[in-house]
């Protein structure tokens, strides 16, 4: 049985051929405003991608389109991928590492930054190893699997005088910047209710016979130790959107696991989960995520109006409106924009903004752990 890809989701969820085409070409898409800017000709940061899964391909295309960074190295446990990437991106042999000899990167002055794109359960190891090698680090979200791991990662980067960023690409996306503004500036008054949901139908719910090897790296989303689970993989987007639209941190959560259609496949991780977050202002966020059905939307109700997106939390293109008008923003290359904004700061030897640092990633993991505890115990869990 073949898993259903996230790209298939675009077509199946009724976004149409046009949206699917934009998503397919997203990593190389540059808006007209970007084209008219004067090209950057200064120093660029040399990046090594650690882990060459599907998303690494999108990052590589984003780096190719970027102004402030180069794809200069790779780290992979698959020799065949090393050969392919070396040829495709003209990567020198000396900048190609595997997971065993990775620490030798400390001697490589041609690598400035390591972008960790491995399963979440492996983020801690390679962020710490990168920090000890004196390299700045970006790691994909979620940052790690426990608050303790996040704290170790932050400490390692601080101890080695390097900076750590989390790959929050939507923090630079114009539609999301707008809903953040609408919420935090109370354009429609105080937001009282949020509904945020993201799910993909990643397997055939009618298939009860296929046996899945959860130790297979390609099935890491079903492996708890590797950071699997719908909440970790997808639900983090719902948590993030709720937090940055309100500009507040949740004070309590309740949660419920959803039905399990395949108990073999989901023996370690949840298929679906719903949770509710309470905020100091009195606002409530009702969130849902799943590996068993498609959903991608965000809705916020405020005292004097509302605003919403659908698609909302995936790769886009995002479609939205307020109670007064449609929301229309240019489609951007999210990976290029995120990387350029981070690399500009590092090239200027400035401190990364708080909203993308390890401290931000730690906040998400504390909330995720509280949601799991609430679902497991059936109790309201209060956050400190």
mmCIF file of C-alpha atoms in Angstrom:
data_model
loop_
_atom_site.group_PDB
_atom_site.id
_atom_site.type_symbol
_atom_site.label_atom_id
_atom_site.label_comp_id
_atom_site.label_asym_id
_atom_site.label_seq_id
_atom_site.Cartn_x
_atom_site.Cartn_y
_atom_site.Cartn_z
ATOM 1 C CA UNK A 1 0.000 0.000 0.000
ATOM 2 C CA UNK A 2 1.312 3.428 -0.920
ATOM 3 C CA UNK A 3 0.972 6.288 1.544
ATOM 4 C CA UNK A 4 -0.927 9.329 0.340
ATOM 5 C CA UNK A 5 1.441 12.270 -0.060
ATOM 6 C CA UNK A 6 0.813 15.796 1.160
ATOM 7 C CA UNK A 7 0.947 16.991 -2.420
ATOM 8 C CA UNK A 8 -1.887 14.597 -3.272
ATOM 9 C CA UNK A 9 -3.800 16.350 -0.494
ATOM 10 C CA UNK A 10 -3.916 19.559 -2.534
ATOM 11 C CA UNK A 11 -5.803 17.855 -5.337
ATOM 12 C CA UNK A 12 -7.989 15.620 -3.208
ATOM 13 C CA UNK A 13 -9.015 18.437 -0.906
ATOM 14 C CA UNK A 14 -10.506 20.381 -3.770
ATOM 15 C CA UNK A 15 -7.904 23.097 -4.229
ATOM 16 C CA UNK A 16 -7.818 22.488 -7.939
ATOM 17 C CA UNK A 17 -5.184 22.115 -10.620
ATOM 18 C CA UNK A 18 -4.041 25.719 -10.363
ATOM 19 C CA UNK A 19 -3.295 25.482 -6.657
ATOM 20 C CA UNK A 20 -1.560 22.160 -7.142
ATOM 21 C CA UNK A 21 0.613 23.666 -9.856
ATOM 22 C CA UNK A 22 1.614 26.560 -7.633
ATOM 23 C CA UNK A 23 2.480 24.194 -4.798
ATOM 24 C CA UNK A 24 4.545 22.008 -7.116
ATOM 25 C CA UNK A 25 6.568 24.985 -8.311
ATOM 26 C CA UNK A 26 6.640 26.803 -4.971
ATOM 27 C CA UNK A 27 10.352 26.383 -4.187
ATOM 28 C CA UNK A 28 11.362 28.215 -7.378
ATOM 29 C CA UNK A 29 8.618 30.839 -7.283
ATOM 30 C CA UNK A 30 9.782 34.465 -6.954
ATOM 31 C CA UNK A 31 7.282 37.322 -6.759
ATOM 32 C CA UNK A 32 7.517 40.344 -9.044
ATOM 33 C CA UNK A 33 8.522 42.546 -6.112
ATOM 34 C CA UNK A 34 11.409 40.216 -5.344
ATOM 35 C CA UNK A 35 12.562 40.369 -8.971
ATOM 36 C CA UNK A 36 12.778 44.165 -8.991
ATOM 37 C CA UNK A 37 14.984 44.408 -5.897
ATOM 38 C CA UNK A 38 18.676 45.073 -6.422
ATOM 39 C CA UNK A 39 20.536 41.718 -6.302
ATOM 40 C CA UNK A 40 22.640 41.029 -3.238
ATOM 41 C CA UNK A 41 26.319 40.584 -4.095
ATOM 42 C CA UNK A 42 27.927 40.243 -0.649
ATOM 43 C CA UNK A 43 29.053 37.241 1.391
ATOM 44 C CA UNK A 44 26.721 34.269 1.599
ATOM 45 C CA UNK A 45 26.360 31.643 4.331
ATOM 46 C CA UNK A 46 27.295 28.097 3.336
ATOM 47 C CA UNK A 47 24.673 25.600 4.497
ATOM 48 C CA UNK A 48 24.858 21.829 4.961
ATOM 49 C CA UNK A 49 21.545 19.981 4.985
ATOM 50 C CA UNK A 50 21.500 17.175 7.565
ATOM 51 C CA UNK A 51 18.967 14.604 6.411
ATOM 52 C CA UNK A 52 17.829 14.346 2.791
ATOM 53 C CA UNK A 53 14.138 13.495 3.026
ATOM 54 C CA UNK A 54 11.318 15.107 1.058
ATOM 55 C CA UNK A 55 11.399 18.451 2.820
ATOM 56 C CA UNK A 56 15.159 18.738 2.329
ATOM 57 C CA UNK A 57 14.427 18.862 -1.392
ATOM 58 C CA UNK A 58 12.174 21.882 -0.896
ATOM 59 C CA UNK A 59 14.838 23.538 1.253
ATOM 60 C CA UNK A 60 17.498 22.871 -1.372
ATOM 61 C CA UNK A 61 15.355 24.556 -4.023
ATOM 62 C CA UNK A 62 14.759 27.442 -1.625
ATOM 63 C CA UNK A 63 18.502 27.805 -1.063
ATOM 64 C CA UNK A 64 19.087 27.826 -4.822
ATOM 65 C CA UNK A 65 16.637 30.724 -5.155
ATOM 66 C CA UNK A 66 18.011 32.568 -2.136
ATOM 67 C CA UNK A 67 20.256 35.617 -1.999
ATOM 68 C CA UNK A 68 22.066 35.063 1.270
ATOM 69 C CA UNK A 69 23.038 31.397 1.346
ATOM 70 C CA UNK A 70 24.522 28.528 -0.666
ATOM 71 C CA UNK A 71 23.947 24.785 -0.491
ATOM 72 C CA UNK A 72 27.511 23.709 0.217
ATOM 73 C CA UNK A 73 27.233 20.368 2.045
ATOM 74 C CA UNK A 74 25.038 17.385 2.856
ATOM 75 C CA UNK A 75 24.771 14.807 5.623
ATOM 76 C CA UNK A 76 23.048 11.521 4.816
ATOM 77 C CA UNK A 77 23.022 7.893 5.843
ATOM 78 C CA UNK A 78 22.159 6.782 2.306
ATOM 79 C CA UNK A 79 25.124 6.566 -0.117
ATOM 80 C CA UNK A 80 22.823 6.617 -3.139
ATOM 81 C CA UNK A 81 21.406 9.966 -2.033
ATOM 82 C CA UNK A 82 24.908 11.332 -1.546
ATOM 83 C CA UNK A 83 25.770 10.473 -5.164
ATOM 84 C CA UNK A 84 22.561 11.999 -6.503
ATOM 85 C CA UNK A 85 22.799 15.223 -4.490
ATOM 86 C CA UNK A 86 26.501 15.644 -5.227
ATOM 87 C CA UNK A 87 25.775 15.620 -8.934
ATOM 88 C CA UNK A 88 22.578 17.667 -8.819
ATOM 89 C CA UNK A 89 23.934 20.463 -6.621
ATOM 90 C CA UNK A 90 27.637 20.274 -7.496
ATOM 91 C CA UNK A 91 28.652 19.560 -3.912
ATOM 92 C CA UNK A 92 32.367 18.918 -3.280
ATOM 93 C CA UNK A 93 33.233 15.455 -1.988
ATOM 94 C CA UNK A 94 34.907 16.964 1.091
ATOM 95 C CA UNK A 95 31.558 18.539 2.094
ATOM 96 C CA UNK A 96 29.647 15.242 2.095
ATOM 97 C CA UNK A 97 29.217 13.517 5.461
ATOM 98 C CA UNK A 98 27.386 10.533 6.917
ATOM 99 C CA UNK A 99 25.984 10.272 10.430
ATOM 100 C CA UNK A 100 29.097 8.519 11.731
ATOM 101 C CA UNK A 101 31.768 10.948 10.492
ATOM 102 C CA UNK A 102 29.605 14.062 10.898
ATOM 103 C CA UNK A 103 31.733 15.444 13.757
ATOM 104 C CA UNK A 104 34.587 15.979 11.287
ATOM 105 C CA UNK A 105 32.639 18.979 10.033
ATOM 106 C CA UNK A 106 34.368 20.932 12.817
ATOM 107 C CA UNK A 107 37.410 21.136 10.522
ATOM 108 C CA UNK A 108 35.451 22.330 7.498
ATOM 109 C CA UNK A 109 35.636 26.104 7.151
ATOM 110 C CA UNK A 110 33.431 25.944 4.063
ATOM 111 C CA UNK A 111 30.336 25.131 6.148
ATOM 112 C CA UNK A 112 28.863 27.945 8.248
ATOM 113 C CA UNK A 113 25.486 26.519 9.228
ATOM 114 C CA UNK A 114 23.859 23.095 9.569
ATOM 115 C CA UNK A 115 20.128 22.741 8.843
ATOM 116 C CA UNK A 116 18.817 19.622 10.636
ATOM 117 C CA UNK A 117 15.965 18.057 8.638
ATOM 118 C CA UNK A 118 15.842 14.684 10.411
ATOM 119 C CA UNK A 119 12.919 13.145 12.323
ATOM 120 C CA UNK A 120 12.185 15.165 15.469
ATOM 121 C CA UNK A 121 13.552 12.488 17.783
ATOM 122 C CA UNK A 122 17.004 12.954 16.227
ATOM 123 C CA UNK A 123 17.083 16.746 16.373
ATOM 124 C CA UNK A 124 18.749 16.934 19.780
ATOM 125 C CA UNK A 125 21.711 14.756 18.829
ATOM 126 C CA UNK A 126 22.554 16.608 15.643
ATOM 127 C CA UNK A 127 21.887 20.094 16.961
ATOM 128 C CA UNK A 128 24.284 19.419 19.836
ATOM 129 C CA UNK A 129 26.886 17.845 17.536
ATOM 130 C CA UNK A 130 26.597 20.838 15.181
ATOM 131 C CA UNK A 131 26.985 23.278 18.076
ATOM 132 C CA UNK A 132 30.074 21.473 19.351
ATOM 133 C CA UNK A 133 31.513 21.765 15.840
ATOM 134 C CA UNK A 134 31.075 25.531 16.087
ATOM 135 C CA UNK A 135 28.308 25.738 13.475
ATOM 136 C CA UNK A 136 25.156 27.836 13.702
ATOM 137 C CA UNK A 137 22.091 25.609 13.491
ATOM 138 C CA UNK A 138 18.561 25.613 12.133
ATOM 139 C CA UNK A 139 16.418 22.645 13.079
ATOM 140 C CA UNK A 140 13.009 21.763 11.761
ATOM 141 C CA UNK A 141 9.987 21.855 14.027
ATOM 142 C CA UNK A 142 8.987 20.481 16.393
ATOM 143 C CA UNK A 143 12.300 21.254 18.038
ATOM 144 C CA UNK A 144 12.575 17.962 19.973
ATOM 145 C CA UNK A 145 10.427 15.433 21.830
ATOM 146 C CA UNK A 146 10.724 16.766 25.377
ATOM 147 C CA UNK A 147 11.360 20.053 27.200
ATOM 148 C CA UNK A 148 14.515 18.544 28.702
ATOM 149 C CA UNK A 149 15.887 17.842 25.208
ATOM 150 C CA UNK A 150 15.095 21.409 24.136
ATOM 151 C CA UNK A 151 16.915 22.802 27.156
ATOM 152 C CA UNK A 152 19.985 20.674 26.389
ATOM 153 C CA UNK A 153 19.995 21.951 22.812
ATOM 154 C CA UNK A 154 19.726 25.579 23.903
ATOM 155 C CA UNK A 155 22.526 25.120 26.433
ATOM 156 C CA UNK A 156 24.833 23.439 23.919
ATOM 157 C CA UNK A 157 24.407 26.303 21.454
ATOM 158 C CA UNK A 158 24.952 28.916 24.144
ATOM 159 C CA UNK A 159 28.009 27.097 25.506
ATOM 160 C CA UNK A 160 29.558 26.949 22.040
ATOM 161 C CA UNK A 161 28.664 30.525 21.112
ATOM 162 C CA UNK A 162 26.497 29.587 18.135
ATOM 163 C CA UNK A 163 22.919 30.536 17.339
ATOM 164 C CA UNK A 164 19.949 28.170 17.091
ATOM 165 C CA UNK A 165 16.894 28.807 14.946
ATOM 166 C CA UNK A 166 13.715 26.740 14.518
ATOM 167 C CA UNK A 167 12.245 26.390 11.025
ATOM 168 C CA UNK A 168 9.063 28.402 11.534
ATOM 169 C CA UNK A 169 8.570 29.273 7.863
ATOM 170 C CA UNK A 170 5.058 30.676 8.362
ATOM 171 C CA UNK A 171 6.492 33.411 10.584
ATOM 172 C CA UNK A 172 7.665 35.055 7.346
ATOM 173 C CA UNK A 173 4.623 34.331 5.176
ATOM 174 C CA UNK A 174 2.555 37.484 4.413
ATOM 175 C CA UNK A 175 -0.912 35.978 4.965
ATOM 176 C CA UNK A 176 0.134 34.692 8.379
ATOM 177 C CA UNK A 177 1.781 37.987 9.238
ATOM 178 C CA UNK A 178 -1.585 39.585 8.491
ATOM 179 C CA UNK A 179 -3.670 37.285 10.704
ATOM 180 C CA UNK A 180 -1.081 37.833 13.437
ATOM 181 C CA UNK A 181 -1.583 41.589 13.013
ATOM 182 C CA UNK A 182 -5.373 41.283 12.981
ATOM 183 C CA UNK A 183 -5.325 39.347 16.229
ATOM 184 C CA UNK A 184 -2.606 41.093 18.187
ATOM 185 C CA UNK A 185 -3.648 44.612 17.162
ATOM 186 C CA UNK A 186 -7.291 43.730 17.891
ATOM 187 C CA UNK A 187 -8.431 45.054 14.519
ATOM 188 C CA UNK A 188 -11.804 43.390 15.110
ATOM 189 C CA UNK A 189 -11.611 43.653 18.885
ATOM 190 C CA UNK A 190 -10.534 40.920 21.268
ATOM 191 C CA UNK A 191 -10.359 37.476 19.687
ATOM 192 C CA UNK A 192 -12.596 35.182 21.715
ATOM 193 C CA UNK A 193 -12.515 31.888 19.815
ATOM 194 C CA UNK A 194 -10.087 30.172 17.468
ATOM 195 C CA UNK A 195 -10.553 26.993 15.477
ATOM 196 C CA UNK A 196 -7.308 25.641 13.980
ATOM 197 C CA UNK A 197 -7.098 22.280 12.241
ATOM 198 C CA UNK A 198 -4.579 20.486 10.040
ATOM 199 C CA UNK A 199 -4.771 16.877 8.900
ATOM 200 C CA UNK A 200 -3.697 14.715 5.973
ATOM 201 C CA UNK A 201 -5.076 11.382 4.905
ATOM 202 C CA UNK A 202 -1.709 9.664 4.913
ATOM 203 C CA UNK A 203 -2.973 6.079 4.680
ATOM 204 C CA UNK A 204 -5.992 4.057 3.579
ATOM 205 C CA UNK A 205 -8.274 3.856 6.621
ATOM 206 C CA UNK A 206 -10.057 0.859 5.073
ATOM 207 C CA UNK A 207 -6.843 -1.159 4.883
ATOM 208 C CA UNK A 208 -6.728 -3.332 8.004
ATOM 209 C CA UNK A 209 -4.164 -5.886 6.748
ATOM 210 C CA UNK A 210 -0.981 -4.046 5.817
ATOM 211 C CA UNK A 211 1.754 -4.582 8.406
ATOM 212 C CA UNK A 212 3.941 -1.540 8.969
ATOM 213 C CA UNK A 213 7.538 -1.654 10.173
ATOM 214 C CA UNK A 214 7.722 1.285 12.573
ATOM 215 C CA UNK A 215 11.502 0.938 12.751
ATOM 216 C CA UNK A 216 11.760 1.748 9.048
ATOM 217 C CA UNK A 217 13.062 5.324 8.862
ATOM 218 C CA UNK A 218 10.464 6.181 6.224
ATOM 219 C CA UNK A 219 7.740 5.353 8.782
ATOM 220 C CA UNK A 220 9.201 7.559 11.526
ATOM 221 C CA UNK A 221 5.889 9.384 11.987
ATOM 222 C CA UNK A 222 4.527 6.169 13.534
ATOM 223 C CA UNK A 223 7.511 5.767 15.870
ATOM 224 C CA UNK A 224 7.144 7.534 19.212
ATOM 225 C CA UNK A 225 10.881 7.690 19.962
ATOM 226 C CA UNK A 226 11.580 9.322 16.599
ATOM 227 C CA UNK A 227 9.005 12.026 17.290
ATOM 228 C CA UNK A 228 6.043 10.547 15.468
ATOM 229 C CA UNK A 229 2.394 11.389 16.022
ATOM 230 C CA UNK A 230 -0.107 13.679 14.347
ATOM 231 C CA UNK A 231 0.195 16.248 17.143
ATOM 232 C CA UNK A 232 3.975 16.485 16.797
ATOM 233 C CA UNK A 233 4.009 16.445 13.014
ATOM 234 C CA UNK A 234 0.964 18.586 12.193
ATOM 235 C CA UNK A 235 -0.673 19.836 15.365
ATOM 236 C CA UNK A 236 2.248 22.129 16.106
ATOM 237 C CA UNK A 237 0.994 24.412 13.309
ATOM 238 C CA UNK A 238 -2.349 24.790 15.101
ATOM 239 C CA UNK A 239 -0.582 25.606 18.363
ATOM 240 C CA UNK A 240 1.693 28.118 16.689
ATOM 241 C CA UNK A 241 -1.092 29.935 14.825
ATOM 242 C CA UNK A 242 -3.216 30.206 17.959
ATOM 243 C CA UNK A 243 -0.311 31.604 19.951
ATOM 244 C CA UNK A 244 0.860 34.201 17.451
ATOM 245 C CA UNK A 245 -2.610 35.416 16.521
ATOM 246 C CA UNK A 246 -3.436 36.024 20.178
ATOM 247 C CA UNK A 247 0.063 37.047 21.254
ATOM 248 C CA UNK A 248 -0.537 35.012 24.404
ATOM 249 C CA UNK A 249 0.574 31.748 25.974
ATOM 250 C CA UNK A 250 -2.034 29.119 26.928
ATOM 251 C CA UNK A 251 -2.639 28.627 30.643
ATOM 252 C CA UNK A 252 -4.515 25.309 30.486
ATOM 253 C CA UNK A 253 -5.309 22.496 28.050
ATOM 254 C CA UNK A 254 -7.792 19.657 27.736
ATOM 255 C CA UNK A 255 -7.559 16.964 25.055
ATOM 256 C CA UNK A 256 -9.125 13.823 23.596
ATOM 257 C CA UNK A 257 -7.631 11.109 21.384
ATOM 258 C CA UNK A 258 -9.707 10.318 18.292
ATOM 259 C CA UNK A 259 -10.808 6.907 16.973
ATOM 260 C CA UNK A 260 -8.141 4.455 15.774
ATOM 261 C CA UNK A 261 -8.908 2.739 12.476
ATOM 262 C CA UNK A 262 -5.733 0.646 12.391
ATOM 263 C CA UNK A 263 -4.449 -0.428 15.810
ATOM 264 C CA UNK A 264 -1.309 -2.036 14.361
ATOM 265 C CA UNK A 265 -0.263 1.101 12.531
ATOM 266 C CA UNK A 266 -1.088 3.377 15.461
ATOM 267 C CA UNK A 267 0.099 1.249 18.366
ATOM 268 C CA UNK A 268 2.635 3.907 19.452
ATOM 269 C CA UNK A 269 1.270 7.182 18.116
ATOM 270 C CA UNK A 270 -2.157 8.769 17.799
ATOM 271 C CA UNK A 271 -4.089 8.757 14.553
ATOM 272 C CA UNK A 272 -6.127 11.815 15.537
ATOM 273 C CA UNK A 273 -6.311 14.154 18.497
ATOM 274 C CA UNK A 274 -8.427 17.158 19.469
ATOM 275 C CA UNK A 275 -7.468 19.651 22.144
ATOM 276 C CA UNK A 276 -8.574 22.917 23.652
ATOM 277 C CA UNK A 277 -6.329 25.714 24.909
ATOM 278 C CA UNK A 278 -7.379 28.423 27.344
ATOM 279 C CA UNK A 279 -5.599 31.799 27.278
ATOM 280 C CA UNK A 280 -5.247 34.587 29.859
ATOM 281 C CA UNK A 281 -7.579 36.922 27.916
ATOM 282 C CA UNK A 282 -10.360 34.339 28.136
ATOM 283 C CA UNK A 283 -9.915 33.252 24.515
ATOM 284 C CA UNK A 284 -10.262 29.554 23.712
ATOM 285 C CA UNK A 285 -8.628 27.675 20.832
ATOM 286 C CA UNK A 286 -10.230 24.441 19.632
ATOM 287 C CA UNK A 287 -7.706 22.427 17.607
ATOM 288 C CA UNK A 288 -7.700 19.174 15.642
ATOM 289 C CA UNK A 289 -5.126 17.127 13.774
ATOM 290 C CA UNK A 290 -5.111 13.731 12.107
ATOM 291 C CA UNK A 291 -3.264 11.289 9.872
ATOM 292 C CA UNK A 292 -6.612 9.864 8.780
ATOM 293 C CA UNK A 293 -8.509 12.742 7.190
ATOM 294 C CA UNK A 294 -7.960 15.978 5.300
ATOM 295 C CA UNK A 295 -8.479 19.325 6.989
ATOM 296 C CA UNK A 296 -6.629 22.632 6.692
ATOM 297 C CA UNK A 297 -8.323 25.702 8.129
ATOM 298 C CA UNK A 298 -8.090 28.535 10.632
ATOM 299 C CA UNK A 299 -10.933 30.673 11.975
ATOM 300 C CA UNK A 300 -10.890 33.446 14.560
ATOM 301 C CA UNK A 301 -13.985 35.129 15.995
ATOM 302 C CA UNK A 302 -13.516 38.514 17.657
ATOM 303 C CA UNK A 303 -15.868 40.978 19.334
ATOM 304 C CA UNK A 304 -16.474 42.973 16.161
ATOM 305 C CA UNK A 305 -15.718 40.580 13.324
ATOM 306 C CA UNK A 306 -13.825 37.509 12.203
ATOM 307 C CA UNK A 307 -11.056 36.302 9.912
ATOM 308 C CA UNK A 308 -10.255 32.916 8.411
ATOM 309 C CA UNK A 309 -7.997 30.942 6.083
ATOM 310 C CA UNK A 310 -8.555 27.736 4.140
ATOM 311 C CA UNK A 311 -6.043 26.392 3.113
ATOM 312 C CA UNK A 312 -4.506 27.780 6.262
ATOM 313 C CA UNK A 313 -1.604 25.905 7.835
ATOM 314 C CA UNK A 314 0.010 23.785 5.125
ATOM 315 C CA UNK A 315 2.284 24.938 2.300
ATOM 316 C CA UNK A 316 -0.452 27.064 0.731
ATOM 317 C CA UNK A 317 -1.287 28.915 -1.433
ATOM 318 C CA UNK A 318 -3.370 30.381 1.395
ATOM 319 C CA UNK A 319 -6.892 31.649 0.797
ATOM 320 C CA UNK A 320 -8.585 33.861 3.339
ATOM 321 C CA UNK A 321 -11.018 36.574 4.200
ATOM 322 C CA UNK A 322 -12.141 38.771 7.032
ATOM 323 C CA UNK A 323 -15.729 39.687 7.873
ATOM 324 C CA UNK A 324 -15.125 42.760 5.684
ATOM 325 C CA UNK A 325 -13.004 41.676 2.719
ATOM 326 C CA UNK A 326 -10.878 39.005 1.068
ATOM 327 C CA UNK A 327 -7.274 38.554 2.124
ATOM 328 C CA UNK A 328 -5.014 38.690 -0.930
ATOM 329 C CA UNK A 329 -1.246 38.457 -0.639
ATOM 330 C CA UNK A 330 1.434 37.361 -3.112
ATOM 331 C CA UNK A 331 2.529 33.753 -3.103
ATOM 332 C CA UNK A 332 6.116 33.597 -1.896
ATOM 333 C CA UNK A 333 8.780 30.934 -1.768
ATOM 334 C CA UNK A 334 8.443 30.179 1.942
ATOM 335 C CA UNK A 335 11.739 28.307 2.251
ATOM 336 C CA UNK A 336 13.726 31.001 0.412
ATOM 337 C CA UNK A 337 12.190 33.774 2.478
ATOM 338 C CA UNK A 338 12.764 32.017 5.799
ATOM 339 C CA UNK A 339 16.383 31.185 4.950
ATOM 340 C CA UNK A 340 17.191 34.648 3.648
ATOM 341 C CA UNK A 341 15.749 36.354 6.718
ATOM 342 C CA UNK A 342 17.712 34.099 9.076
ATOM 343 C CA UNK A 343 20.942 34.317 7.096
ATOM 344 C CA UNK A 344 20.764 38.115 6.829
ATOM 345 C CA UNK A 345 20.737 38.338 10.627
ATOM 346 C CA UNK A 346 23.629 35.908 11.003
ATOM 347 C CA UNK A 347 25.709 37.647 8.344
ATOM 348 C CA UNK A 348 25.266 40.911 10.244
ATOM 349 C CA UNK A 349 26.423 39.174 13.444
ATOM 350 C CA UNK A 350 23.158 40.081 15.132
ATOM 351 C CA UNK A 351 21.048 38.053 17.548
ATOM 352 C CA UNK A 352 18.219 36.049 15.991
ATOM 353 C CA UNK A 353 14.723 37.329 16.838
ATOM 354 C CA UNK A 354 13.057 35.605 19.785
ATOM 355 C CA UNK A 355 10.141 34.269 17.729
ATOM 356 C CA UNK A 356 12.318 31.700 15.910
ATOM 357 C CA UNK A 357 14.831 30.723 18.598
ATOM 358 C CA UNK A 358 15.156 27.618 20.750
ATOM 359 C CA UNK A 359 13.200 29.314 23.514
ATOM 360 C CA UNK A 360 10.229 29.543 21.154
ATOM 361 C CA UNK A 361 10.606 25.887 20.225
ATOM 362 C CA UNK A 362 10.681 24.963 23.913
ATOM 363 C CA UNK A 363 7.336 26.707 24.481
ATOM 364 C CA UNK A 364 5.703 24.570 21.788
ATOM 365 C CA UNK A 365 7.069 21.333 23.228
ATOM 366 C CA UNK A 366 5.808 22.198 26.715
ATOM 367 C CA UNK A 367 2.337 22.701 25.260
ATOM 368 C CA UNK A 368 2.501 19.496 23.181
ATOM 369 C CA UNK A 369 3.518 17.481 26.242
ATOM 370 C CA UNK A 370 0.655 19.016 28.218
ATOM 371 C CA UNK A 371 -1.811 18.104 25.450
ATOM 372 C CA UNK A 372 -0.634 14.485 25.502
ATOM 373 C CA UNK A 373 -0.927 14.377 29.289
ATOM 374 C CA UNK A 374 -4.445 15.815 29.132
ATOM 375 C CA UNK A 375 -5.527 13.223 26.547
ATOM 376 C CA UNK A 376 -3.969 10.370 28.521
ATOM 377 C CA UNK A 377 -5.451 11.377 31.891
ATOM 378 C CA UNK A 378 -8.722 12.998 30.857
ATOM 379 C CA UNK A 379 -7.842 15.928 33.119
ATOM 380 C CA UNK A 380 -7.309 19.628 32.533
ATOM 381 C CA UNK A 381 -3.586 20.325 32.601
ATOM 382 C CA UNK A 382 -2.393 23.732 33.755
ATOM 383 C CA UNK A 383 0.696 25.251 32.211
ATOM 384 C CA UNK A 384 3.192 27.254 34.211
#
